[in-house]
PDB file of N, CA, C and O and ligand atoms in Angstrom:
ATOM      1  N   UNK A   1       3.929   5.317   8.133  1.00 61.00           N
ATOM      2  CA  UNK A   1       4.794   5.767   7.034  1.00 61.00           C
ATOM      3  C   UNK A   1       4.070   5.625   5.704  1.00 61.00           C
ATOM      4  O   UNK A   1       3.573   4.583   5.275  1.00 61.00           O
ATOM      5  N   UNK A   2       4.080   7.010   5.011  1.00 74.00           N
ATOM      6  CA  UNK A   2       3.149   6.445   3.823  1.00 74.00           C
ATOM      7  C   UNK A   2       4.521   6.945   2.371  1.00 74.00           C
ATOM      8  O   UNK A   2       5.351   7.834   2.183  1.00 74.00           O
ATOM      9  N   UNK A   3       3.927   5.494   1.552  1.00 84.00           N
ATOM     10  CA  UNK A   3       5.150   5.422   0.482  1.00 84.00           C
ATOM     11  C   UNK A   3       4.864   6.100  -0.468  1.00 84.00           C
ATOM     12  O   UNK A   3       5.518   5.810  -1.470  1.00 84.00           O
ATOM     13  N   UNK A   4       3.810   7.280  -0.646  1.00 92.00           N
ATOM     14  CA  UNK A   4       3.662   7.881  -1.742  1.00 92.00           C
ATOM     15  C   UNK A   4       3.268   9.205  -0.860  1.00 92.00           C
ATOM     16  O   UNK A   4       3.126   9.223   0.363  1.00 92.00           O
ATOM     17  N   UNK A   5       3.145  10.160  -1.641  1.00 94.00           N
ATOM     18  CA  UNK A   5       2.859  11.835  -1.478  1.00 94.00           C
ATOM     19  C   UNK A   5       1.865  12.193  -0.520  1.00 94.00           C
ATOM     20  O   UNK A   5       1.819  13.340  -0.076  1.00 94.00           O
ATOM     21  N   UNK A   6       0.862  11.076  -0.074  1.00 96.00           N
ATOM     22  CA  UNK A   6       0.084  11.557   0.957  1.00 96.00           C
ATOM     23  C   UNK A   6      -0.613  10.144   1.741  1.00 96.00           C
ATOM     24  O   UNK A   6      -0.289   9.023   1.350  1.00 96.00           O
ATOM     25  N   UNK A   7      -1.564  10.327   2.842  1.00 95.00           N
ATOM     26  CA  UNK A   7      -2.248   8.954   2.744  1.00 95.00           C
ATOM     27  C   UNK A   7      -3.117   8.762   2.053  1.00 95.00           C
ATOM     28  O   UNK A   7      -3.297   7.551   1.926  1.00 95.00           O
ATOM     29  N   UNK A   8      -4.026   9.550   1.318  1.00 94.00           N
ATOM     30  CA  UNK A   8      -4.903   9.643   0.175  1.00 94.00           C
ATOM     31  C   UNK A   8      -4.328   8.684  -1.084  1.00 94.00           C
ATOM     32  O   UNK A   8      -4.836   7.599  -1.370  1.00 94.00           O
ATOM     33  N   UNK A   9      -3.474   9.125  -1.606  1.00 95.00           N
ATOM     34  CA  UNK A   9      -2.698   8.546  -2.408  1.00 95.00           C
ATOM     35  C   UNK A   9      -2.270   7.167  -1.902  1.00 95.00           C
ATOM     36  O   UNK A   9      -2.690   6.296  -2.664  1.00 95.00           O
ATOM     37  N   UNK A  10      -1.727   6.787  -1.100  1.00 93.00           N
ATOM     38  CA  UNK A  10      -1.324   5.621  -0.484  1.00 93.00           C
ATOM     39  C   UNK A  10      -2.674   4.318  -0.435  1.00 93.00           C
ATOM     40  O   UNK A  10      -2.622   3.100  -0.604  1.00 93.00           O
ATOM     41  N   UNK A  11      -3.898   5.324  -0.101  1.00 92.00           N
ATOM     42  CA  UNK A  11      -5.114   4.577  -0.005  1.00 92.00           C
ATOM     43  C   UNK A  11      -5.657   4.240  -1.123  1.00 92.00           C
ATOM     44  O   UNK A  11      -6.406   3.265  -1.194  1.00 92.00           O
ATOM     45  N   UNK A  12      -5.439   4.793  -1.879  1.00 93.00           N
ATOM     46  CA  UNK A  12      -6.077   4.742  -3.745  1.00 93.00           C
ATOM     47  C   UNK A  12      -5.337   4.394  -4.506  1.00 93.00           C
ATOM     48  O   UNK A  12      -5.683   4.019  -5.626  1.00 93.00           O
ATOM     49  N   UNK A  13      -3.885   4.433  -4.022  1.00 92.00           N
ATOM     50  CA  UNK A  13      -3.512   3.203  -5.488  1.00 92.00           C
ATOM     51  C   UNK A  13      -3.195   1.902  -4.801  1.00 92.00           C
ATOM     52  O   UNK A  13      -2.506   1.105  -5.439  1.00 92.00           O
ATOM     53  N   UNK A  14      -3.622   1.549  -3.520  1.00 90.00           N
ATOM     54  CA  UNK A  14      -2.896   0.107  -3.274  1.00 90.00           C
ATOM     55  C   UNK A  14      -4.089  -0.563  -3.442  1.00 90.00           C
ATOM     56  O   UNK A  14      -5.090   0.011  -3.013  1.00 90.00           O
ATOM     57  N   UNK A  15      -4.232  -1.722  -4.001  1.00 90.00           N
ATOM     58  CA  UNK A  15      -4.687  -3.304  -4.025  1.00 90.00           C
ATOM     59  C   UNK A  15      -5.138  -3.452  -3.009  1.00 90.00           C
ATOM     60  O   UNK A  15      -4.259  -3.034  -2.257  1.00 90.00           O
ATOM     61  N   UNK A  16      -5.952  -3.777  -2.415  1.00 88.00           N
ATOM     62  CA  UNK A  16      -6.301  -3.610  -0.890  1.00 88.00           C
ATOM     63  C   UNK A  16      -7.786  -5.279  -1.019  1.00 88.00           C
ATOM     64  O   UNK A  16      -8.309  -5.730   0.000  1.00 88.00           O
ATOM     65  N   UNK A  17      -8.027  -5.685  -2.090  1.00 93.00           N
ATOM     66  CA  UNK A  17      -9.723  -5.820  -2.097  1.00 93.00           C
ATOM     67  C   UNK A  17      -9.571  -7.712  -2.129  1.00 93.00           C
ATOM     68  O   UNK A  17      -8.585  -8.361  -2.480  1.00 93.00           O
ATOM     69  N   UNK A  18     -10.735  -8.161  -1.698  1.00 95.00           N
ATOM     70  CA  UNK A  18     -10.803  -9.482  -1.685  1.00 95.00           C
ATOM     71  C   UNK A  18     -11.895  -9.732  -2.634  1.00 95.00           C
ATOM     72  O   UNK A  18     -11.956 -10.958  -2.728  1.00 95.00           O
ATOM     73  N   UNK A  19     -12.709  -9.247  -3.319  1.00 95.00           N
ATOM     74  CA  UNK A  19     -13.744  -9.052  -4.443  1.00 95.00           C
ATOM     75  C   UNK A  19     -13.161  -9.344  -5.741  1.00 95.00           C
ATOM     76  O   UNK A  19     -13.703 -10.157  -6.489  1.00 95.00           O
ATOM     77  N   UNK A  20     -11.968  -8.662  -6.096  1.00 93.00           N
ATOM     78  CA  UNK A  20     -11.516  -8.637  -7.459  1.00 93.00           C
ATOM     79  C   UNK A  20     -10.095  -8.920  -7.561  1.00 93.00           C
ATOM     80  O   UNK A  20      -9.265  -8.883  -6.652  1.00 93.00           O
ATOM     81  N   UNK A  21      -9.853  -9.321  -9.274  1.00 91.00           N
ATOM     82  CA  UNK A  21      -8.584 -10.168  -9.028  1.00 91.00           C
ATOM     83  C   UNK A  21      -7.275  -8.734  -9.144  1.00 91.00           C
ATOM     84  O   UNK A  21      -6.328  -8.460  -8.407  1.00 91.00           O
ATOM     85  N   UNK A  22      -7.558  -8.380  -9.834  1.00 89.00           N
ATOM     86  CA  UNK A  22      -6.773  -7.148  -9.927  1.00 89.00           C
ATOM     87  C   UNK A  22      -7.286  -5.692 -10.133  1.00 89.00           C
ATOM     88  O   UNK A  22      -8.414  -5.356 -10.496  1.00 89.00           O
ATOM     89  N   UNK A  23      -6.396  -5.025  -9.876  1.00 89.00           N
ATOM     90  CA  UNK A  23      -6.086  -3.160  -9.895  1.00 89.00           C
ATOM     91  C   UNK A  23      -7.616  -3.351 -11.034  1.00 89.00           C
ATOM     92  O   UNK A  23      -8.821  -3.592 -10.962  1.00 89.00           O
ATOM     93  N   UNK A  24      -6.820  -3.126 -11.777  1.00 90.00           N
ATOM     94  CA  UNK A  24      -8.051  -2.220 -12.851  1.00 90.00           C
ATOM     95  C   UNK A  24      -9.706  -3.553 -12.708  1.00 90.00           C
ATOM     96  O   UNK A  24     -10.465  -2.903 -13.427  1.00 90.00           O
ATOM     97  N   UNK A  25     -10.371  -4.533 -12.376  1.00 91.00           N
ATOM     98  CA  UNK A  25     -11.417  -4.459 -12.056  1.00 91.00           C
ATOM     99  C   UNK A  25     -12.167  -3.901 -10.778  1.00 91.00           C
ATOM    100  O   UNK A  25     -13.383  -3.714 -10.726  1.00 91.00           O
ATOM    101  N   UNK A  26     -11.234  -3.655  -9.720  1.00 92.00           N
ATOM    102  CA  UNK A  26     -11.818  -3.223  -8.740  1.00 92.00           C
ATOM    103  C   UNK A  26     -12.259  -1.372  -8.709  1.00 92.00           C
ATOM    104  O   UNK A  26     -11.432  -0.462  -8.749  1.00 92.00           O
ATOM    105  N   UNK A  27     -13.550  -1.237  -8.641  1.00 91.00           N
ATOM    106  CA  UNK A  27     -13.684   0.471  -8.657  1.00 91.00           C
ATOM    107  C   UNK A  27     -13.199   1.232  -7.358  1.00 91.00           C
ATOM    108  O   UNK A  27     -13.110   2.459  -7.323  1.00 91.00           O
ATOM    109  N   UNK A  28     -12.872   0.349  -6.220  1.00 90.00           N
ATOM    110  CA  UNK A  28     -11.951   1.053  -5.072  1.00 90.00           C
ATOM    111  C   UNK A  28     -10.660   1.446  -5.624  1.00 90.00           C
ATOM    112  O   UNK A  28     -10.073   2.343  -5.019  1.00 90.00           O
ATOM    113  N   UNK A  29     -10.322   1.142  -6.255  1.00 93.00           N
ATOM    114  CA  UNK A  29      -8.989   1.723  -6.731  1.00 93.00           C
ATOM    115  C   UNK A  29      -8.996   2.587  -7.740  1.00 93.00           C
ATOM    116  O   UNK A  29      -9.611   2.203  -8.735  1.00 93.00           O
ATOM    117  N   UNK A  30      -8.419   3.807  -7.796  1.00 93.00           N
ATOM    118  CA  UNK A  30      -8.825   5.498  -8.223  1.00 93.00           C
ATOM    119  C   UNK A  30      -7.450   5.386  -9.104  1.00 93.00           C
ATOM    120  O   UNK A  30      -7.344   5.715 -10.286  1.00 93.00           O
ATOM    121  N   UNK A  31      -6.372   4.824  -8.229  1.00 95.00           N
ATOM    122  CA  UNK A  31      -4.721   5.286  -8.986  1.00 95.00           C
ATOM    123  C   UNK A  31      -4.135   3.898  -9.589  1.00 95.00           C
ATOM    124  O   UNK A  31      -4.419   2.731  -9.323  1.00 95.00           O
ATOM    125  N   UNK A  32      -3.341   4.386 -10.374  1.00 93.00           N
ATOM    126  CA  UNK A  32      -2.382   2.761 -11.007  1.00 93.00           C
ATOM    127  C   UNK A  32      -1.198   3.650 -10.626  1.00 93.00           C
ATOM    128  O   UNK A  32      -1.296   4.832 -10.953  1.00 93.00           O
ATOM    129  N   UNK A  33      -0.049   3.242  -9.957  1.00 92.00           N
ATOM    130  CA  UNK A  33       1.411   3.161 -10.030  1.00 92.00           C
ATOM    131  C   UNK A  33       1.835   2.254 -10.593  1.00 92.00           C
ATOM    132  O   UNK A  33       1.521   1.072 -10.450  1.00 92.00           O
ATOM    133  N   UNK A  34       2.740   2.798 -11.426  1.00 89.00           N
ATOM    134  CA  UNK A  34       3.735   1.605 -11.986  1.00 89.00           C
ATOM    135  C   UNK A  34       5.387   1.782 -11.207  1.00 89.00           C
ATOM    136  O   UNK A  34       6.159   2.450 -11.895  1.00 89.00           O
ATOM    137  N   UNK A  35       5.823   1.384 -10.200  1.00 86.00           N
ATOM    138  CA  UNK A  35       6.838   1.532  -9.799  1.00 86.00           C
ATOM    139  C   UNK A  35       8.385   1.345 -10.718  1.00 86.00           C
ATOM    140  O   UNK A  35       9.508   1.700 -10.360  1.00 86.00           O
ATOM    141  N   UNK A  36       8.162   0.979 -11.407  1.00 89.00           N
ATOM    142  CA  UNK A  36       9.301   0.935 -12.448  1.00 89.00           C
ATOM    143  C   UNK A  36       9.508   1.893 -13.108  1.00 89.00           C
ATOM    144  O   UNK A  36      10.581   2.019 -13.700  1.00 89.00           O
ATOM    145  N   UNK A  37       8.401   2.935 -13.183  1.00 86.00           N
ATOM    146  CA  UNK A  37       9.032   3.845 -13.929  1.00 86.00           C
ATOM    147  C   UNK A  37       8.307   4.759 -12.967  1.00 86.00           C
ATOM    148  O   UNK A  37       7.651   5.628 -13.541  1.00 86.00           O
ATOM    149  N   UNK A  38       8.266   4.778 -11.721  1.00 86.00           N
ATOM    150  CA  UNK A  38       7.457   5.842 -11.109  1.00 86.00           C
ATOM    151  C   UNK A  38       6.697   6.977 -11.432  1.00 86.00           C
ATOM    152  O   UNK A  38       6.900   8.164 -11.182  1.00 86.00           O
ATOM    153  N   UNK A  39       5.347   6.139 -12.320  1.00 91.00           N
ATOM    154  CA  UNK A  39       4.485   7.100 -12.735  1.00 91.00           C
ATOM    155  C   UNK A  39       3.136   6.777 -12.485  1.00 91.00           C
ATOM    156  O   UNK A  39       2.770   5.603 -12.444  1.00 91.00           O
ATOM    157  N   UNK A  40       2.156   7.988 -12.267  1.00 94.00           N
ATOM    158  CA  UNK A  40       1.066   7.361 -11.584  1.00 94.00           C
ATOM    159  C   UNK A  40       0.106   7.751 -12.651  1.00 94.00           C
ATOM    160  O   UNK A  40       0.436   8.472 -13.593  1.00 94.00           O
ATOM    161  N   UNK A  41      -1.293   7.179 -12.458  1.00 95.00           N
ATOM    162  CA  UNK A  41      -2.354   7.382 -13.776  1.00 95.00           C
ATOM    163  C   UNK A  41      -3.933   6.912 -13.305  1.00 95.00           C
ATOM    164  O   UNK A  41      -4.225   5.808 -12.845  1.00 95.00           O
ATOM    165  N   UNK A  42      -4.784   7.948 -13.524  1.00 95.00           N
ATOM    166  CA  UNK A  42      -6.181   7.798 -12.448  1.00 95.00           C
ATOM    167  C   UNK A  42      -6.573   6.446 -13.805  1.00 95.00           C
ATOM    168  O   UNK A  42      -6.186   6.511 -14.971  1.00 95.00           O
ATOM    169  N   UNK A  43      -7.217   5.591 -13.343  1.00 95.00           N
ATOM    170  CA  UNK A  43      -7.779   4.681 -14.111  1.00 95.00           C
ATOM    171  C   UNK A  43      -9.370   4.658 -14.627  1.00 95.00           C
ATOM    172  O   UNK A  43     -10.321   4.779 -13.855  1.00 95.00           O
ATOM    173  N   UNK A  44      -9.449   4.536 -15.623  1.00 95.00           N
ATOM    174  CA  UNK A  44     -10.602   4.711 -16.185  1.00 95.00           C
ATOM    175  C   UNK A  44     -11.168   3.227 -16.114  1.00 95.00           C
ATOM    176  O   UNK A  44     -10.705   2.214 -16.640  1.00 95.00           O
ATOM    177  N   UNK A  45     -11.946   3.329 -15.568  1.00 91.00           N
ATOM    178  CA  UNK A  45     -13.076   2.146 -15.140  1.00 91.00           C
ATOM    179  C   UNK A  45     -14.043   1.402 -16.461  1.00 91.00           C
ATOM    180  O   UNK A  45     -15.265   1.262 -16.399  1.00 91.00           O
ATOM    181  N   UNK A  46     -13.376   1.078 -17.363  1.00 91.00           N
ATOM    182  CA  UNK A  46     -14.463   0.874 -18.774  1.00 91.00           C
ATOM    183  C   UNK A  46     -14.382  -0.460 -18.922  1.00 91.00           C
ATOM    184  O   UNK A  46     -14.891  -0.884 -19.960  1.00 91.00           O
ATOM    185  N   UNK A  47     -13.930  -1.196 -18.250  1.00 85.00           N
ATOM    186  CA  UNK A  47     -13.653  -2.698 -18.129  1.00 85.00           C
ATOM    187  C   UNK A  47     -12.045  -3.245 -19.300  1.00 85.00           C
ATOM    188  O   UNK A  47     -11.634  -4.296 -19.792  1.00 85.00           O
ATOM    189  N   UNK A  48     -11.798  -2.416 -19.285  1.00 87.00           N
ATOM    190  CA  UNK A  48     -10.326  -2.744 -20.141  1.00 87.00           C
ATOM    191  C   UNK A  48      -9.367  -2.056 -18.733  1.00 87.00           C
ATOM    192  O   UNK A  48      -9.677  -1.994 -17.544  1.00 87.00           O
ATOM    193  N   UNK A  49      -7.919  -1.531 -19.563  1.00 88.00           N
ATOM    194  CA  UNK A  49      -6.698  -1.456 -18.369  1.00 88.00           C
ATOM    195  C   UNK A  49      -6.538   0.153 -18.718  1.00 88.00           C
ATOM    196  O   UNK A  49      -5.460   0.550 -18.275  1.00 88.00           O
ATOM    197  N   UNK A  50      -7.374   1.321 -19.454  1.00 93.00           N
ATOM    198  CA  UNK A  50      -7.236   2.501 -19.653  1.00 93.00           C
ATOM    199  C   UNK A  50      -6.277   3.050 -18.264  1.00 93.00           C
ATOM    200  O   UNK A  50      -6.216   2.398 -17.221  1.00 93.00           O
ATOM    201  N   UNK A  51      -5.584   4.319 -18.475  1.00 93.00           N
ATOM    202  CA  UNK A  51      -5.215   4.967 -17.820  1.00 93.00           C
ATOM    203  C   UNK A  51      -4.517   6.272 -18.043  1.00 93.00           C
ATOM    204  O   UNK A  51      -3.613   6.282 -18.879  1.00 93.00           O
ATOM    205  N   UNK A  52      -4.851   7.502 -17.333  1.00 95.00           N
ATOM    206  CA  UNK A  52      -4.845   8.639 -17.569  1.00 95.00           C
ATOM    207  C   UNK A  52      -3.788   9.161 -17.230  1.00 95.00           C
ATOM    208  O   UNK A  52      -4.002   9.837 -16.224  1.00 95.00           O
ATOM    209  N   UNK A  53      -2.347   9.225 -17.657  1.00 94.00           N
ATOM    210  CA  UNK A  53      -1.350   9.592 -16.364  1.00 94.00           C
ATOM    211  C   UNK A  53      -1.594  11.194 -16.161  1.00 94.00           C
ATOM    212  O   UNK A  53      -2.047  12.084 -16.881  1.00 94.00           O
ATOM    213  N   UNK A  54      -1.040  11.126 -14.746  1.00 95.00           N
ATOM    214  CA  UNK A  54      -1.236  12.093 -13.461  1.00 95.00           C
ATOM    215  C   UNK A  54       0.424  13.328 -13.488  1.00 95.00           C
ATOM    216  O   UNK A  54       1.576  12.893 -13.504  1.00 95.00           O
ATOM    217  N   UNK A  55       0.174  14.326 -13.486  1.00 94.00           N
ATOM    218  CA  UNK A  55       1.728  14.435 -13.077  1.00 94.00           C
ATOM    219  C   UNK A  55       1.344  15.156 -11.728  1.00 94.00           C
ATOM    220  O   UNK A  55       2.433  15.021 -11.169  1.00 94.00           O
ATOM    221  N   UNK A  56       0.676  15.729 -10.944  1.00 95.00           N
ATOM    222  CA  UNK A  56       0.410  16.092  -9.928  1.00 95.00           C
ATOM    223  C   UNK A  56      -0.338  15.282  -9.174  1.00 95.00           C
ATOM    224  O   UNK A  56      -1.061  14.560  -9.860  1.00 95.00           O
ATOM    225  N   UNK A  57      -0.441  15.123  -7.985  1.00 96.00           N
ATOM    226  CA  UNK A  57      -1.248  14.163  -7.023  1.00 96.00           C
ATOM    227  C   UNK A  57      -2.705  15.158  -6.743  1.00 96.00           C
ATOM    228  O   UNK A  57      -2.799  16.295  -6.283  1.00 96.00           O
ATOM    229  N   UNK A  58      -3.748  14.200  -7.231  1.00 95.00           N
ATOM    230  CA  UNK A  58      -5.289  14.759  -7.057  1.00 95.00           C
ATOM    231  C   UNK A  58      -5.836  15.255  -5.727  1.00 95.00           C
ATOM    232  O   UNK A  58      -6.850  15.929  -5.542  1.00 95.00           O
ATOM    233  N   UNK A  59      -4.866  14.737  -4.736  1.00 96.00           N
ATOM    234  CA  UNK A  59      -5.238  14.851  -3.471  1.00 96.00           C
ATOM    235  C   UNK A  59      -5.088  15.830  -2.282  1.00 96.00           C
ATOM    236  O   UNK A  59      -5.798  16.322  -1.405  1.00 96.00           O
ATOM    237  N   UNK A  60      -3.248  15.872  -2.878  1.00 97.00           N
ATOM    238  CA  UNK A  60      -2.884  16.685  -2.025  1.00 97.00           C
ATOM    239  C   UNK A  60      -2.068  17.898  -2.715  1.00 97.00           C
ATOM    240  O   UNK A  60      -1.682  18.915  -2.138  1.00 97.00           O
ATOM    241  N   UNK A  61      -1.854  17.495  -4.370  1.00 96.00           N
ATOM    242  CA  UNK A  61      -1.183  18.638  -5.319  1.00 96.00           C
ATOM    243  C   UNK A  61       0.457  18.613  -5.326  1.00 96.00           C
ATOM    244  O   UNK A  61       1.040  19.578  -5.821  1.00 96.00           O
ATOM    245  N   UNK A  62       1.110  17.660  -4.851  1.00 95.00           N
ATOM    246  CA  UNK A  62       2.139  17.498  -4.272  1.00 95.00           C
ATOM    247  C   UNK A  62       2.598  16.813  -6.419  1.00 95.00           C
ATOM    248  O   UNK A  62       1.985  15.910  -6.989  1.00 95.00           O
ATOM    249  N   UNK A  63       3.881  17.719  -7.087  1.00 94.00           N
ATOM    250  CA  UNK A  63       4.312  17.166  -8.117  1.00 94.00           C
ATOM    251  C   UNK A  63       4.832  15.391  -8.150  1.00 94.00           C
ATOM    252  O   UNK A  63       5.473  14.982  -7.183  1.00 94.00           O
ATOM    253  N   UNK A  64       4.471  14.330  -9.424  1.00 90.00           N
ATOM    254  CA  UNK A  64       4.481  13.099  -8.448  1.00 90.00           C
ATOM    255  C   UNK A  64       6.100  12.707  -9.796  1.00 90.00           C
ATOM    256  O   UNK A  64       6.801  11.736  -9.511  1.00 90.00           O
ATOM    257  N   UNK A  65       6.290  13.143 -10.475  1.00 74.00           N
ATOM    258  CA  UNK A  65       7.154  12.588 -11.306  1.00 74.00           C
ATOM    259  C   UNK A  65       8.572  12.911 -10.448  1.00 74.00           C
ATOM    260  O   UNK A  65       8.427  13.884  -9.708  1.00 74.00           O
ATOM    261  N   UNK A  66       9.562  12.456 -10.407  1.00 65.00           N
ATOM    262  CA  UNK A  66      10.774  12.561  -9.658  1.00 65.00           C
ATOM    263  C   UNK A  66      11.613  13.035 -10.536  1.00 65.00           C
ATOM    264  O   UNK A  66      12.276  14.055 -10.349  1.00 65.00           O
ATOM    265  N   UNK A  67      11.651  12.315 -11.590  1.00 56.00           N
ATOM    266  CA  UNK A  67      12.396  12.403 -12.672  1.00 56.00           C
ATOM    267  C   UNK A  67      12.941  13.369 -13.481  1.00 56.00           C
ATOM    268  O   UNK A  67      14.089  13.484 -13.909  1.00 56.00           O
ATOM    269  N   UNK A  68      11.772  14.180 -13.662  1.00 49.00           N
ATOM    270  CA  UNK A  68      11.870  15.404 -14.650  1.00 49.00           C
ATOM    271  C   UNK A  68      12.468  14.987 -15.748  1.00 49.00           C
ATOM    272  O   UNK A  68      13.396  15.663 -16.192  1.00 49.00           O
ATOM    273  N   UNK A  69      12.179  14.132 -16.222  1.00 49.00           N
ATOM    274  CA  UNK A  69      12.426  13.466 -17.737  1.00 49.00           C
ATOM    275  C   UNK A  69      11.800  13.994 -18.932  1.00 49.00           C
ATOM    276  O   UNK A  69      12.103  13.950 -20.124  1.00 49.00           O
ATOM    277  N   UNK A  70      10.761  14.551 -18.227  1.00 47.00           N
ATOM    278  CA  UNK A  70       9.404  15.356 -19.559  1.00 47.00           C
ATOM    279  C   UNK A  70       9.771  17.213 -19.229  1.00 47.00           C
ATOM    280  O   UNK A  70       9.154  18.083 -19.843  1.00 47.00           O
TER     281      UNK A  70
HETATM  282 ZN1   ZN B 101      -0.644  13.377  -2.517  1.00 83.86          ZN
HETATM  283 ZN1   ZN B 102     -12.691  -4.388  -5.236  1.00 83.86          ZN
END
């Protein structure tokens, strides 16, 4: 069962790593979800917490906002 739009997606934004303490130092991780406001954002790797939000999924093209708030 995958909890987001594809397994691509599922594989790239979860936490998965024993190397690093969190999301944004590890470069295995491509996506940030923020489940609170269900929005996703490719992360920019510059050693800070940058992030690009997404409204389509990179992977599979599948629209990722639910909301339609924008
Ligand atoms: Zn997808
Ligand atoms: Zn890592």
């Amino acid at each position: 069962m995958t909890k987001h739009c594809c397994e691509q997606m599922d594989l790239f934004s979860s936490f998965n790593c024993e190397k690093h303490n969190d999301t944004y130092e590890c470069p295995d991780v491509l996506i940030a979800y923020t489940e609170q406001f269900h929005k996703y954002g490719i992360i920019i790797h510059d050693g800070g917490s940058s992030v690009i939000s997404i409204s389509y999924c990179p992977f599979c093209g599948s629209k990722l906002s639910k909301s339609g708030l924008n």
